[in-house]
Coordinates of C-alpha atoms and ligand atoms in Angstrom, one line a residue:
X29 CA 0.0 0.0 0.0
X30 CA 1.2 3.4 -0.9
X31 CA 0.7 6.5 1.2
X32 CA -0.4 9.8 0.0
X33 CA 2.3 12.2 0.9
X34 CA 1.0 15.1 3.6
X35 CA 1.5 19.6 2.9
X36 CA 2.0 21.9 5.1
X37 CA -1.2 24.4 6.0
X38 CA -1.4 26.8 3.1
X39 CA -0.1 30.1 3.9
X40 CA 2.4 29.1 6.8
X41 CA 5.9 30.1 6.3
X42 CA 8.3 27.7 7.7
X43 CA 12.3 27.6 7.4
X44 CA 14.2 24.6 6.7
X45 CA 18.4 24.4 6.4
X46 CA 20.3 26.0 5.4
X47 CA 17.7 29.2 5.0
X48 CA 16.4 28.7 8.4
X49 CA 20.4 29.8 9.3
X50 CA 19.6 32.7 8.1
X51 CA 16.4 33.0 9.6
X52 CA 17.9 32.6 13.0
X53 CA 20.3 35.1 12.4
X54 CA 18.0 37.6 11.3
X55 CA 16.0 37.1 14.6
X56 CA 19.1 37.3 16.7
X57 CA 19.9 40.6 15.2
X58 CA 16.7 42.2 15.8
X59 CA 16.3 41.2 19.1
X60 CA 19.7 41.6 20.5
X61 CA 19.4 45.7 20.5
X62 CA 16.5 45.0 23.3
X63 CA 18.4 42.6 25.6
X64 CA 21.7 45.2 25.7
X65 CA 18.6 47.5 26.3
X66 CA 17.9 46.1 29.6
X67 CA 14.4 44.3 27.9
X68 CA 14.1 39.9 29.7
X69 CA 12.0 37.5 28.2
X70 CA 8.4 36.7 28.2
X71 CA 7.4 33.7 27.0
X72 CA 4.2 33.0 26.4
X73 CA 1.4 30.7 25.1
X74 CA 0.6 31.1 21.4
X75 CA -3.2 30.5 22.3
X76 CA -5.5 32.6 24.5
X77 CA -9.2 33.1 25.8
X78 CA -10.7 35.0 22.6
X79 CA -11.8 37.8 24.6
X80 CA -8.5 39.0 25.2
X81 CA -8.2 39.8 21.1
X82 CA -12.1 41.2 20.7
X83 CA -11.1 43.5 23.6
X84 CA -7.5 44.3 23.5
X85 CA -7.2 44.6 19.7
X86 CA -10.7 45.9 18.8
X87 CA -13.5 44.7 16.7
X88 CA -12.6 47.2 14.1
X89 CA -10.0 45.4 13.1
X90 CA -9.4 43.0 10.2
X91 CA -7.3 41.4 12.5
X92 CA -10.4 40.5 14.7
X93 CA -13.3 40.5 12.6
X94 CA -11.7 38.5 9.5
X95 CA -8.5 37.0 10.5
X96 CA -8.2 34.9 13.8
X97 CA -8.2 31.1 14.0
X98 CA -10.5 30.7 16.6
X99 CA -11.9 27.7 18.3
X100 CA -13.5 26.1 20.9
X101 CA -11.0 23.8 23.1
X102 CA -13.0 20.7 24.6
X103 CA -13.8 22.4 27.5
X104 CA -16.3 24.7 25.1
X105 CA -14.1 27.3 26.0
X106 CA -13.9 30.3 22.9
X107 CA -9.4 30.1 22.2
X108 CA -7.7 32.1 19.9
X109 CA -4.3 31.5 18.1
X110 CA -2.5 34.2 18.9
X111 CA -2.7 37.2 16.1
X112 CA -0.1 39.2 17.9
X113 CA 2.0 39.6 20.9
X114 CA 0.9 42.8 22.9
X115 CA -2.3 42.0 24.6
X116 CA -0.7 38.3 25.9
X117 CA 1.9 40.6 27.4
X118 CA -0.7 43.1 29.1
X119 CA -2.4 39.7 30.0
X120 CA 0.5 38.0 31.6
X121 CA 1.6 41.6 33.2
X122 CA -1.8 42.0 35.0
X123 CA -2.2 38.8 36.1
X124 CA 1.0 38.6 37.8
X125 CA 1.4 41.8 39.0
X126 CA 4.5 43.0 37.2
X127 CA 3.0 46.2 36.8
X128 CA 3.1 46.5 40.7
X129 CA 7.0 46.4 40.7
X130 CA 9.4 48.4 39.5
X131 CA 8.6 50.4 36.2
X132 CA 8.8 50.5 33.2
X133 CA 8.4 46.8 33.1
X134 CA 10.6 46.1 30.1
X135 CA 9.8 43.1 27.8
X136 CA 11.2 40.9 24.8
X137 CA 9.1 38.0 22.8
X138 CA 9.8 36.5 19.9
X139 CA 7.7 33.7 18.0
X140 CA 4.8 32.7 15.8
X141 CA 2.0 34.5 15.4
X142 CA -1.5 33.8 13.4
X143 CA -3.7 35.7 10.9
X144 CA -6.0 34.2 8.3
X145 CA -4.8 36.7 5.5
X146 CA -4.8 36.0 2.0
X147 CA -0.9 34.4 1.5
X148 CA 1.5 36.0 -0.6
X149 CA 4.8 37.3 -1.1
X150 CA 5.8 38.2 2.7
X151 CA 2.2 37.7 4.1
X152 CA 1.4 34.2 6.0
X153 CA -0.7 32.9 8.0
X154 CA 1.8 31.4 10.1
X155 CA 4.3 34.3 10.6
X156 CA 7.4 35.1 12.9
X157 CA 7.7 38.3 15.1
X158 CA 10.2 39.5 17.8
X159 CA 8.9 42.2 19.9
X160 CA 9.1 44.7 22.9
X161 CA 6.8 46.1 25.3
X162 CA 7.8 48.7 28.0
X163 CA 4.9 49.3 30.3
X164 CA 3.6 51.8 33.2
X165 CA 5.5 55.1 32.2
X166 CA 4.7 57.6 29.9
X167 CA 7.4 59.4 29.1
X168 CA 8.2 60.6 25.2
X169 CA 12.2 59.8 25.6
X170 CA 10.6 55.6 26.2
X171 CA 9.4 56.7 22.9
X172 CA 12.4 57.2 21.6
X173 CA 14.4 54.8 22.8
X174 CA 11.8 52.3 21.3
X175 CA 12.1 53.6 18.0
X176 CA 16.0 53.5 18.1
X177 CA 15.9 49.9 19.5
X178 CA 14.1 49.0 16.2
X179 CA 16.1 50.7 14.3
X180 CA 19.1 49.1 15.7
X181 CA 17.7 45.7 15.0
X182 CA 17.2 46.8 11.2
X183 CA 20.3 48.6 10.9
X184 CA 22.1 45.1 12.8
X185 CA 20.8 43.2 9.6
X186 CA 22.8 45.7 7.6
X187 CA 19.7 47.2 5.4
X188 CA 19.6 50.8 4.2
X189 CA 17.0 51.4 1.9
X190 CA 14.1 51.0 4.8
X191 CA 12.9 54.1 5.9
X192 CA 10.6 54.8 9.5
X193 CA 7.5 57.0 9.4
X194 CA 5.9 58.5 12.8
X195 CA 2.9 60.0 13.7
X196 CA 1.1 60.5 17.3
X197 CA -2.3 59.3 17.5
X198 CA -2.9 62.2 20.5
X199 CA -4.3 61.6 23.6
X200 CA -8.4 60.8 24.4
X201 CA -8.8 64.9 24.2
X202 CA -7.1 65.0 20.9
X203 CA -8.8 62.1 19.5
X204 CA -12.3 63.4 21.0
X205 CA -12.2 66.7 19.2
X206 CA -11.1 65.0 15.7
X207 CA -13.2 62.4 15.8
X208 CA -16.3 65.1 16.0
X209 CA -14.9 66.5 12.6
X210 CA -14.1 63.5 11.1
X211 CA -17.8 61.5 11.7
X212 CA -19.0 64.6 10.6
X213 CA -16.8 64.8 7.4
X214 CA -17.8 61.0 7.2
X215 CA -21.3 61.6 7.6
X216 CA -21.4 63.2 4.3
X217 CA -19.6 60.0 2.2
X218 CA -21.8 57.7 0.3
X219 CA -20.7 54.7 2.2
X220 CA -21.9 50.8 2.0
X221 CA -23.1 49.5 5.5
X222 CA -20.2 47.8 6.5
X223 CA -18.2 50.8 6.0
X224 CA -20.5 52.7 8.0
X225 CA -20.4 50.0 10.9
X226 CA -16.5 50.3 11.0
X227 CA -16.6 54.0 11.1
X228 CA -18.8 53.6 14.2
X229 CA -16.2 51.7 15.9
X230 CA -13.3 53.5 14.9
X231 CA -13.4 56.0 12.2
X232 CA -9.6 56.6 11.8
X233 CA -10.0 53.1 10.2
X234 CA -11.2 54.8 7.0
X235 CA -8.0 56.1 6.4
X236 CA -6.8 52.4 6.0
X237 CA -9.1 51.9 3.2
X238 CA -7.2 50.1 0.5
X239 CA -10.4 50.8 -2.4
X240 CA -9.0 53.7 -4.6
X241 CA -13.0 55.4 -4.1
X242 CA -12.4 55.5 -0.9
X243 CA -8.7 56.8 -0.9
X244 CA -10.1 59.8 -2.7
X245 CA -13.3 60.1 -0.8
X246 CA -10.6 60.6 2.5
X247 CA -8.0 62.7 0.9
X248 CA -9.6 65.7 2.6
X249 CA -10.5 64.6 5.8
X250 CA -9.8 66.4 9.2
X251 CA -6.6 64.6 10.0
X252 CA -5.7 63.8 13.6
X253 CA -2.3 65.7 13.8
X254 CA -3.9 69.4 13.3
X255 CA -6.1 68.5 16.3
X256 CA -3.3 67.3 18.9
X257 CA -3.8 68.7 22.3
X258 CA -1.0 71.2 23.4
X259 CA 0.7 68.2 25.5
X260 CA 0.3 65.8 23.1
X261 CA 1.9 68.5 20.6
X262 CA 4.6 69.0 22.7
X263 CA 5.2 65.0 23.6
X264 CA 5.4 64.5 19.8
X265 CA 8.0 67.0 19.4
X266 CA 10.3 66.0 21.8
X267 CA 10.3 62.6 20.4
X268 CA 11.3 63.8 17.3
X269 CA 13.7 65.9 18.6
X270 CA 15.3 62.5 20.8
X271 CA 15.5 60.9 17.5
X272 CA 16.8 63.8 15.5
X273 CA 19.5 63.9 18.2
X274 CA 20.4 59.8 18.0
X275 CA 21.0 60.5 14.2
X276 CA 17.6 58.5 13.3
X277 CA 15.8 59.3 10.1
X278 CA 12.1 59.7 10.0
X279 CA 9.4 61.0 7.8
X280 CA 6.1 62.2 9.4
X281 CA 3.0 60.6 8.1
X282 CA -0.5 61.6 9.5
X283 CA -2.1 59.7 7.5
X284 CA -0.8 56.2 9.0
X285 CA -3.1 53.7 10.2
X286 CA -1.8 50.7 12.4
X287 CA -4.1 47.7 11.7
X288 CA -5.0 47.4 15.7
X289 CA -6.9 49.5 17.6
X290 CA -5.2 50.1 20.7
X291 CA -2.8 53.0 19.6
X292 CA -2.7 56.4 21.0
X293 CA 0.1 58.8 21.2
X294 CA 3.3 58.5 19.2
X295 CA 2.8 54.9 16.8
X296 CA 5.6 54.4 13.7
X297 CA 6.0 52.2 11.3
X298 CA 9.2 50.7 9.0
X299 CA 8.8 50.2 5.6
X300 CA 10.9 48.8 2.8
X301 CA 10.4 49.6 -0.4
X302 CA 12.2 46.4 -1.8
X303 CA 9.1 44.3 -1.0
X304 CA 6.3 45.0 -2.6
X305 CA 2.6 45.0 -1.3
X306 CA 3.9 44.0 2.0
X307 CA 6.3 46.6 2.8
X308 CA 5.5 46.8 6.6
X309 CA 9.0 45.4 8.0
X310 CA 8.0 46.3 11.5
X311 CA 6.1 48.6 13.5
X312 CA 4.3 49.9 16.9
X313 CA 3.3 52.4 19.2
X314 CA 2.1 53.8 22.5
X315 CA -1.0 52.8 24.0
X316 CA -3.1 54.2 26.8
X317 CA -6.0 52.5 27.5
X318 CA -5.0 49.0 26.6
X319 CA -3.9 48.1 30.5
X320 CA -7.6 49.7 31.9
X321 CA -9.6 47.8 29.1
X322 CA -8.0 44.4 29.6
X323 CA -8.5 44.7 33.7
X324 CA -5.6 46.3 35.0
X325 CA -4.4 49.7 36.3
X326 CA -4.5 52.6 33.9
X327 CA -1.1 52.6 32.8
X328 CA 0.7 53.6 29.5
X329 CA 2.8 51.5 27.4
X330 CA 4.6 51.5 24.3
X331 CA 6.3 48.5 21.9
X332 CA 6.5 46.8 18.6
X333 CA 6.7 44.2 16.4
X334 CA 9.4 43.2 13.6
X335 CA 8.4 40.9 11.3
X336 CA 10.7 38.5 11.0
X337 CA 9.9 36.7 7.7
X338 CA 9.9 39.9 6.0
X339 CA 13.5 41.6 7.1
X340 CA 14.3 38.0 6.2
X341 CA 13.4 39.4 2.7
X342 CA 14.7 42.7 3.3
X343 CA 18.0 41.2 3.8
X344 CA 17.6 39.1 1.0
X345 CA 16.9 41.9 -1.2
X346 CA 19.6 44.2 -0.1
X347 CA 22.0 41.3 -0.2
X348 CA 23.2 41.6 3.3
X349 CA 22.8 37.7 4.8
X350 CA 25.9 36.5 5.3
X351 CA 26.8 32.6 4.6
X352 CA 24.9 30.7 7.0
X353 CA 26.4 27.0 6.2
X354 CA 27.7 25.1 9.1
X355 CA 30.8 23.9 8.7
X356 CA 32.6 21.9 11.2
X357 CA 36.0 22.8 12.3
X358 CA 36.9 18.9 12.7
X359 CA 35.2 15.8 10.8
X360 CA 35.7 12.4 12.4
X361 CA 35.9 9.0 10.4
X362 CA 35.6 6.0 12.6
X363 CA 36.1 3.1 11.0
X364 CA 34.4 0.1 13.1
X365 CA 32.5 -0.1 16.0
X366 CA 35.1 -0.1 18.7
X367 CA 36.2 3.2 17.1
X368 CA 32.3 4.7 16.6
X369 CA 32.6 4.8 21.0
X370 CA 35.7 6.4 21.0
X371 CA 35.0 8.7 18.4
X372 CA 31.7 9.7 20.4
X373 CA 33.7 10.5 23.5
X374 CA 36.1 12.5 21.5
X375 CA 33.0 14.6 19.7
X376 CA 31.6 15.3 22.8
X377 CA 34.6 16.4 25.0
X378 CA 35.6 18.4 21.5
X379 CA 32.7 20.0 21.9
X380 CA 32.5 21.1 25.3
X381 CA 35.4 23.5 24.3
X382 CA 33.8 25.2 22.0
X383 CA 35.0 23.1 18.8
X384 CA 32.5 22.4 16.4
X385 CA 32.4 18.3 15.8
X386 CA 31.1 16.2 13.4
X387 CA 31.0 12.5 12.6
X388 CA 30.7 10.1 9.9
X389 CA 28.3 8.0 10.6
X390 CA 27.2 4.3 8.8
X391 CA 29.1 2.2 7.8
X392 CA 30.6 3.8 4.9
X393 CA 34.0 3.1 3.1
X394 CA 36.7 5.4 4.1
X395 CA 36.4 6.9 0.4
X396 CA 32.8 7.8 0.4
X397 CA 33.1 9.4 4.7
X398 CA 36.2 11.2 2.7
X399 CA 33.7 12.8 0.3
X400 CA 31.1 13.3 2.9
X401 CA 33.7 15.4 4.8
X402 CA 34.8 17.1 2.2
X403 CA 31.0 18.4 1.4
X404 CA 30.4 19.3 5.1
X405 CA 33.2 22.0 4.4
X406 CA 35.0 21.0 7.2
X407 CA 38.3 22.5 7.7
X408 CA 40.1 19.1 9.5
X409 CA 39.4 15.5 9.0
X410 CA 41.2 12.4 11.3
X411 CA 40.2 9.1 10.4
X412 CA 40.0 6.9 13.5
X413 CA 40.8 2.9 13.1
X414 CA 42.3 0.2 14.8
X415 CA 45.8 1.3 14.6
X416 CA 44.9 5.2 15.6
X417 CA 43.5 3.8 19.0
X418 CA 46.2 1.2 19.3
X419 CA 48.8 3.7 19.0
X420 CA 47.1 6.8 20.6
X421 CA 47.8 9.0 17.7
X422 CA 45.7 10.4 14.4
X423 CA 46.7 11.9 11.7
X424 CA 45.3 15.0 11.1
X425 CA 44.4 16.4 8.0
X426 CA 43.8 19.9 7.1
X427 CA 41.4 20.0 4.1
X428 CA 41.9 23.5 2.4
X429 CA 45.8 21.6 1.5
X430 CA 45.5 18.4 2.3
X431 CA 48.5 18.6 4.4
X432 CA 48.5 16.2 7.6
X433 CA 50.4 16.2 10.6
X434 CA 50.9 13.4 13.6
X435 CA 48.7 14.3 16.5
X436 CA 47.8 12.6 19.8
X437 CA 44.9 12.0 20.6
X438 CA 45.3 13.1 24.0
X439 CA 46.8 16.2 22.3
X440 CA 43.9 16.9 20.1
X441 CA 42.2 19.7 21.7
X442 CA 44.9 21.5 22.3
X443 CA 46.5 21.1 18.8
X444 CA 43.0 21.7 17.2
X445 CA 42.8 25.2 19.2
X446 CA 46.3 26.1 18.3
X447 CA 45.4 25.3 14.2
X448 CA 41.8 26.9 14.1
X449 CA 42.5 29.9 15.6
X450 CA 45.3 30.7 12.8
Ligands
HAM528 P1 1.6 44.7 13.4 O1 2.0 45.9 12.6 O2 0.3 44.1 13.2 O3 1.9 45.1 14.9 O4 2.7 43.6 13.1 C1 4.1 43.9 13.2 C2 4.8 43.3 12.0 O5 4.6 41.9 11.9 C3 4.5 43.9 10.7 O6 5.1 45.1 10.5 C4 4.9 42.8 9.7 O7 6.3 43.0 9.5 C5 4.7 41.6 10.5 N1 3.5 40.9 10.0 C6 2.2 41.2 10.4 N2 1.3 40.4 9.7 C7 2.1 39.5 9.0 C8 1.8 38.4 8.1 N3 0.5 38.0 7.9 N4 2.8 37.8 7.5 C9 4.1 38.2 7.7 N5 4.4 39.2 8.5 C10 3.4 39.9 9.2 C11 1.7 44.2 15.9 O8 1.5 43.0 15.8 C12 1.8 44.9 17.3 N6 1.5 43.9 18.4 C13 3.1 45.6 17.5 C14 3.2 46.3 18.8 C15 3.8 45.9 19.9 N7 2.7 47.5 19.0 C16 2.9 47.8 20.3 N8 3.6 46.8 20.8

């Protein structure tokens, strides 16, 4: 009987050697900016009570109206694969009191995150993220240094052609005295119901529109910048100013809608031109009322999320991923079983010290383990018989000349340290 082979879910990206090398680089350099920032790990579950999404994220959303896997788990309980990381964070912050200790609490996640989107190019359903949230201060230099901790990541990867565009979403007063204006400048749109229903929740959402009608029809709205409040006005400004001063490049736009709800005050975005539709490489903001509305105290916060997958691309694009192959810096042959223990107890003491150890494994002639070495790109090769254990001695072969020298095997750390760091 012959089995039908099995697919992976369509739409989920998933990263496979040698590209998911690069893949972990990528991450590593986005994230590390955060840890030398002072930012400790939260990990946490990729599913939640669905609540925590309708709330946190808003029902405005596509995020939350079109695109969550949700289900109920066998207890009949509503669960939702997690479609981003901020309002597990505000979850896990309330509910153990972190926000009762010492503040800003200062956050780093990174993994998989879920949104039923059409796939293409750099949109999954299945996606990567690493992230920050810094909660319980307002305080527009946070803002800043969130932005440059981003920017940092980005820069880590080497890209240049990305670019970061700001805006500030105001506080409740600002948002109040637009969103009079703007209903009112909406109230005179011919709109289709469901338009009309998203306006009702959140009417900056209009600005998001992707139909070229509706583009024009909100080219001359009331936009949300003229009607800043005088501190919100003055919170913006000094965050441009911080990043003026840390050399960081920005372009303002006001017209900038983040696809969740939650945002207020300063929210940015960074976008690379290389990859096409889905040019958001990353992107976050503060927000106010998110700790109140999920149950907790009302405290400020601000963070974002990098999409992995796509500076993946980015990278790609601007050429900038180094060579990601392993190679090993020594490649063991044993030949016969005897020598197969030994040559384990050499790997693994090899490796304790930092030497990167591989072994042949099967039972392969000596000439086809040769040619396996030789494809591993490893830079030293011993071949370990009868006589080699008899005699306590290998001979070890460097592969870029094929030139060997007489090593003991007690000896063979110390000789392989002395050789590999030439
Ligand atoms: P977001 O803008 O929805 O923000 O997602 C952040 C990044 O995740 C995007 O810029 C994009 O690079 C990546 N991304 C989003 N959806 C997909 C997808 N379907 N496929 C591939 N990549 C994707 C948030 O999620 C907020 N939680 C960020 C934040 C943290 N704001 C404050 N704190």
């Amino acid at each position: 009987m012959k089995f039908e082979k099995l697919q992976a879910p369509k739409g989920v990206r998933e990263y496979l050697p040698p590209e998911s090398q690069s893949f972990e680089w990528v991450r590593e350099q986005l994230i590390s900016p955060a840890k030398a920032a002072g930012y400790q790990l939260m990990e946490l579950p990729v599913f939640e009570d669905t609540n925590l999404f309708t709330r946190g994220v808003g029902e405005s959303t596509d995020v939350v109206s079109k695109e969550m896997y949700t289900f109920e788990d066998r207890g009949g309980r509503s669960i939702t694969l997690r479609p981003e990381g901020t309002a597990g964070v505000m979850r896990a912050v309330i509910e153990s009191n972190l926000d009762r200790g010492q503040l800003p609490v200062k956050v780093w996640y990174s993994g998989q995150f879920f949104r039923a989107e059409r796939p293409q190019a750099g949109r999954y359903r299945q996606f990567y993220q690493v992230g920050i949230e810094a909660i319980g201060l307002d305080d527009p230099a946070l803002d800043a240094e969130v932005i440059a901790i981003a920017d940092r990541g980005f820069k880590n990867l080497g890209l240049k052609n990305y670019r970061l565009e700001i805006t500030s979403l105001g506080d409740a007063q600002s948002r109040a005295a637009h969103r009079v204006d703007l209903l009112k400048y909406i109230s005179g749109l011919q709109l289709d119901e469901a338009t009309v229903a998203r306006a009702a929740i959140n009417p900056l959402r209009l600005f998001d529109d992707k139909r070229p009608q509706m583009h024009e029809a909100m080219a001359k709205a009331p936009i949300l910048l003229d009607y800043l409040s005088a501190s919100s006005a003055q919170n913006f400004a000094k965050v441009q100013s911080y990043l003026t001063d840390m050399g960081i490049a920005f372009t303002i736009n006001p017209r900038m809608v983040r696809g969740l709800d939650y945002y207020t005050g300063t929210t940015f975005e960074f976008i690379h031109p290389d990859l096409g539709a889905q040019s958001g490489i990353g992107g976050g903001g503060r927000y106010d009322g998110l700790m109140e509305t999920l149950g907790g105290q009302a405290l400020s916060g601000i963070g974002f999320g990098l999409g992995v997958d796509r500076a993946l691309l980015a990278a790609i694009a601007e050429s900038t991923v180094p060579s990601q192959e392993f190679t090993s810096d020594l490649f063991i042959i044993p030949l016969g079983d005897e020598s197969k223990g030994q040559a384990l107890t050499i790997a693994s003491s090899l490796r304790t010290s930092g030497i990167r150890t591989e072994i042949a494994f099967g039972d392969r002639a000596l000439k086809g383990a040769m040619k396996a070495a030789d494809k591993t790109g490893a830079r030293y090769v011993i071949v370990l018989g009868e006589s080699e254990l008899r005699d306590g001695s290998v001979e070890l072969k460097r592969m870029s000349d094929g030139v060997t020298s007489s090593v003991k095997i007690a000896q063979l750390q110390d000789e392989l340290q002395r050789a590999l760091a030439l």
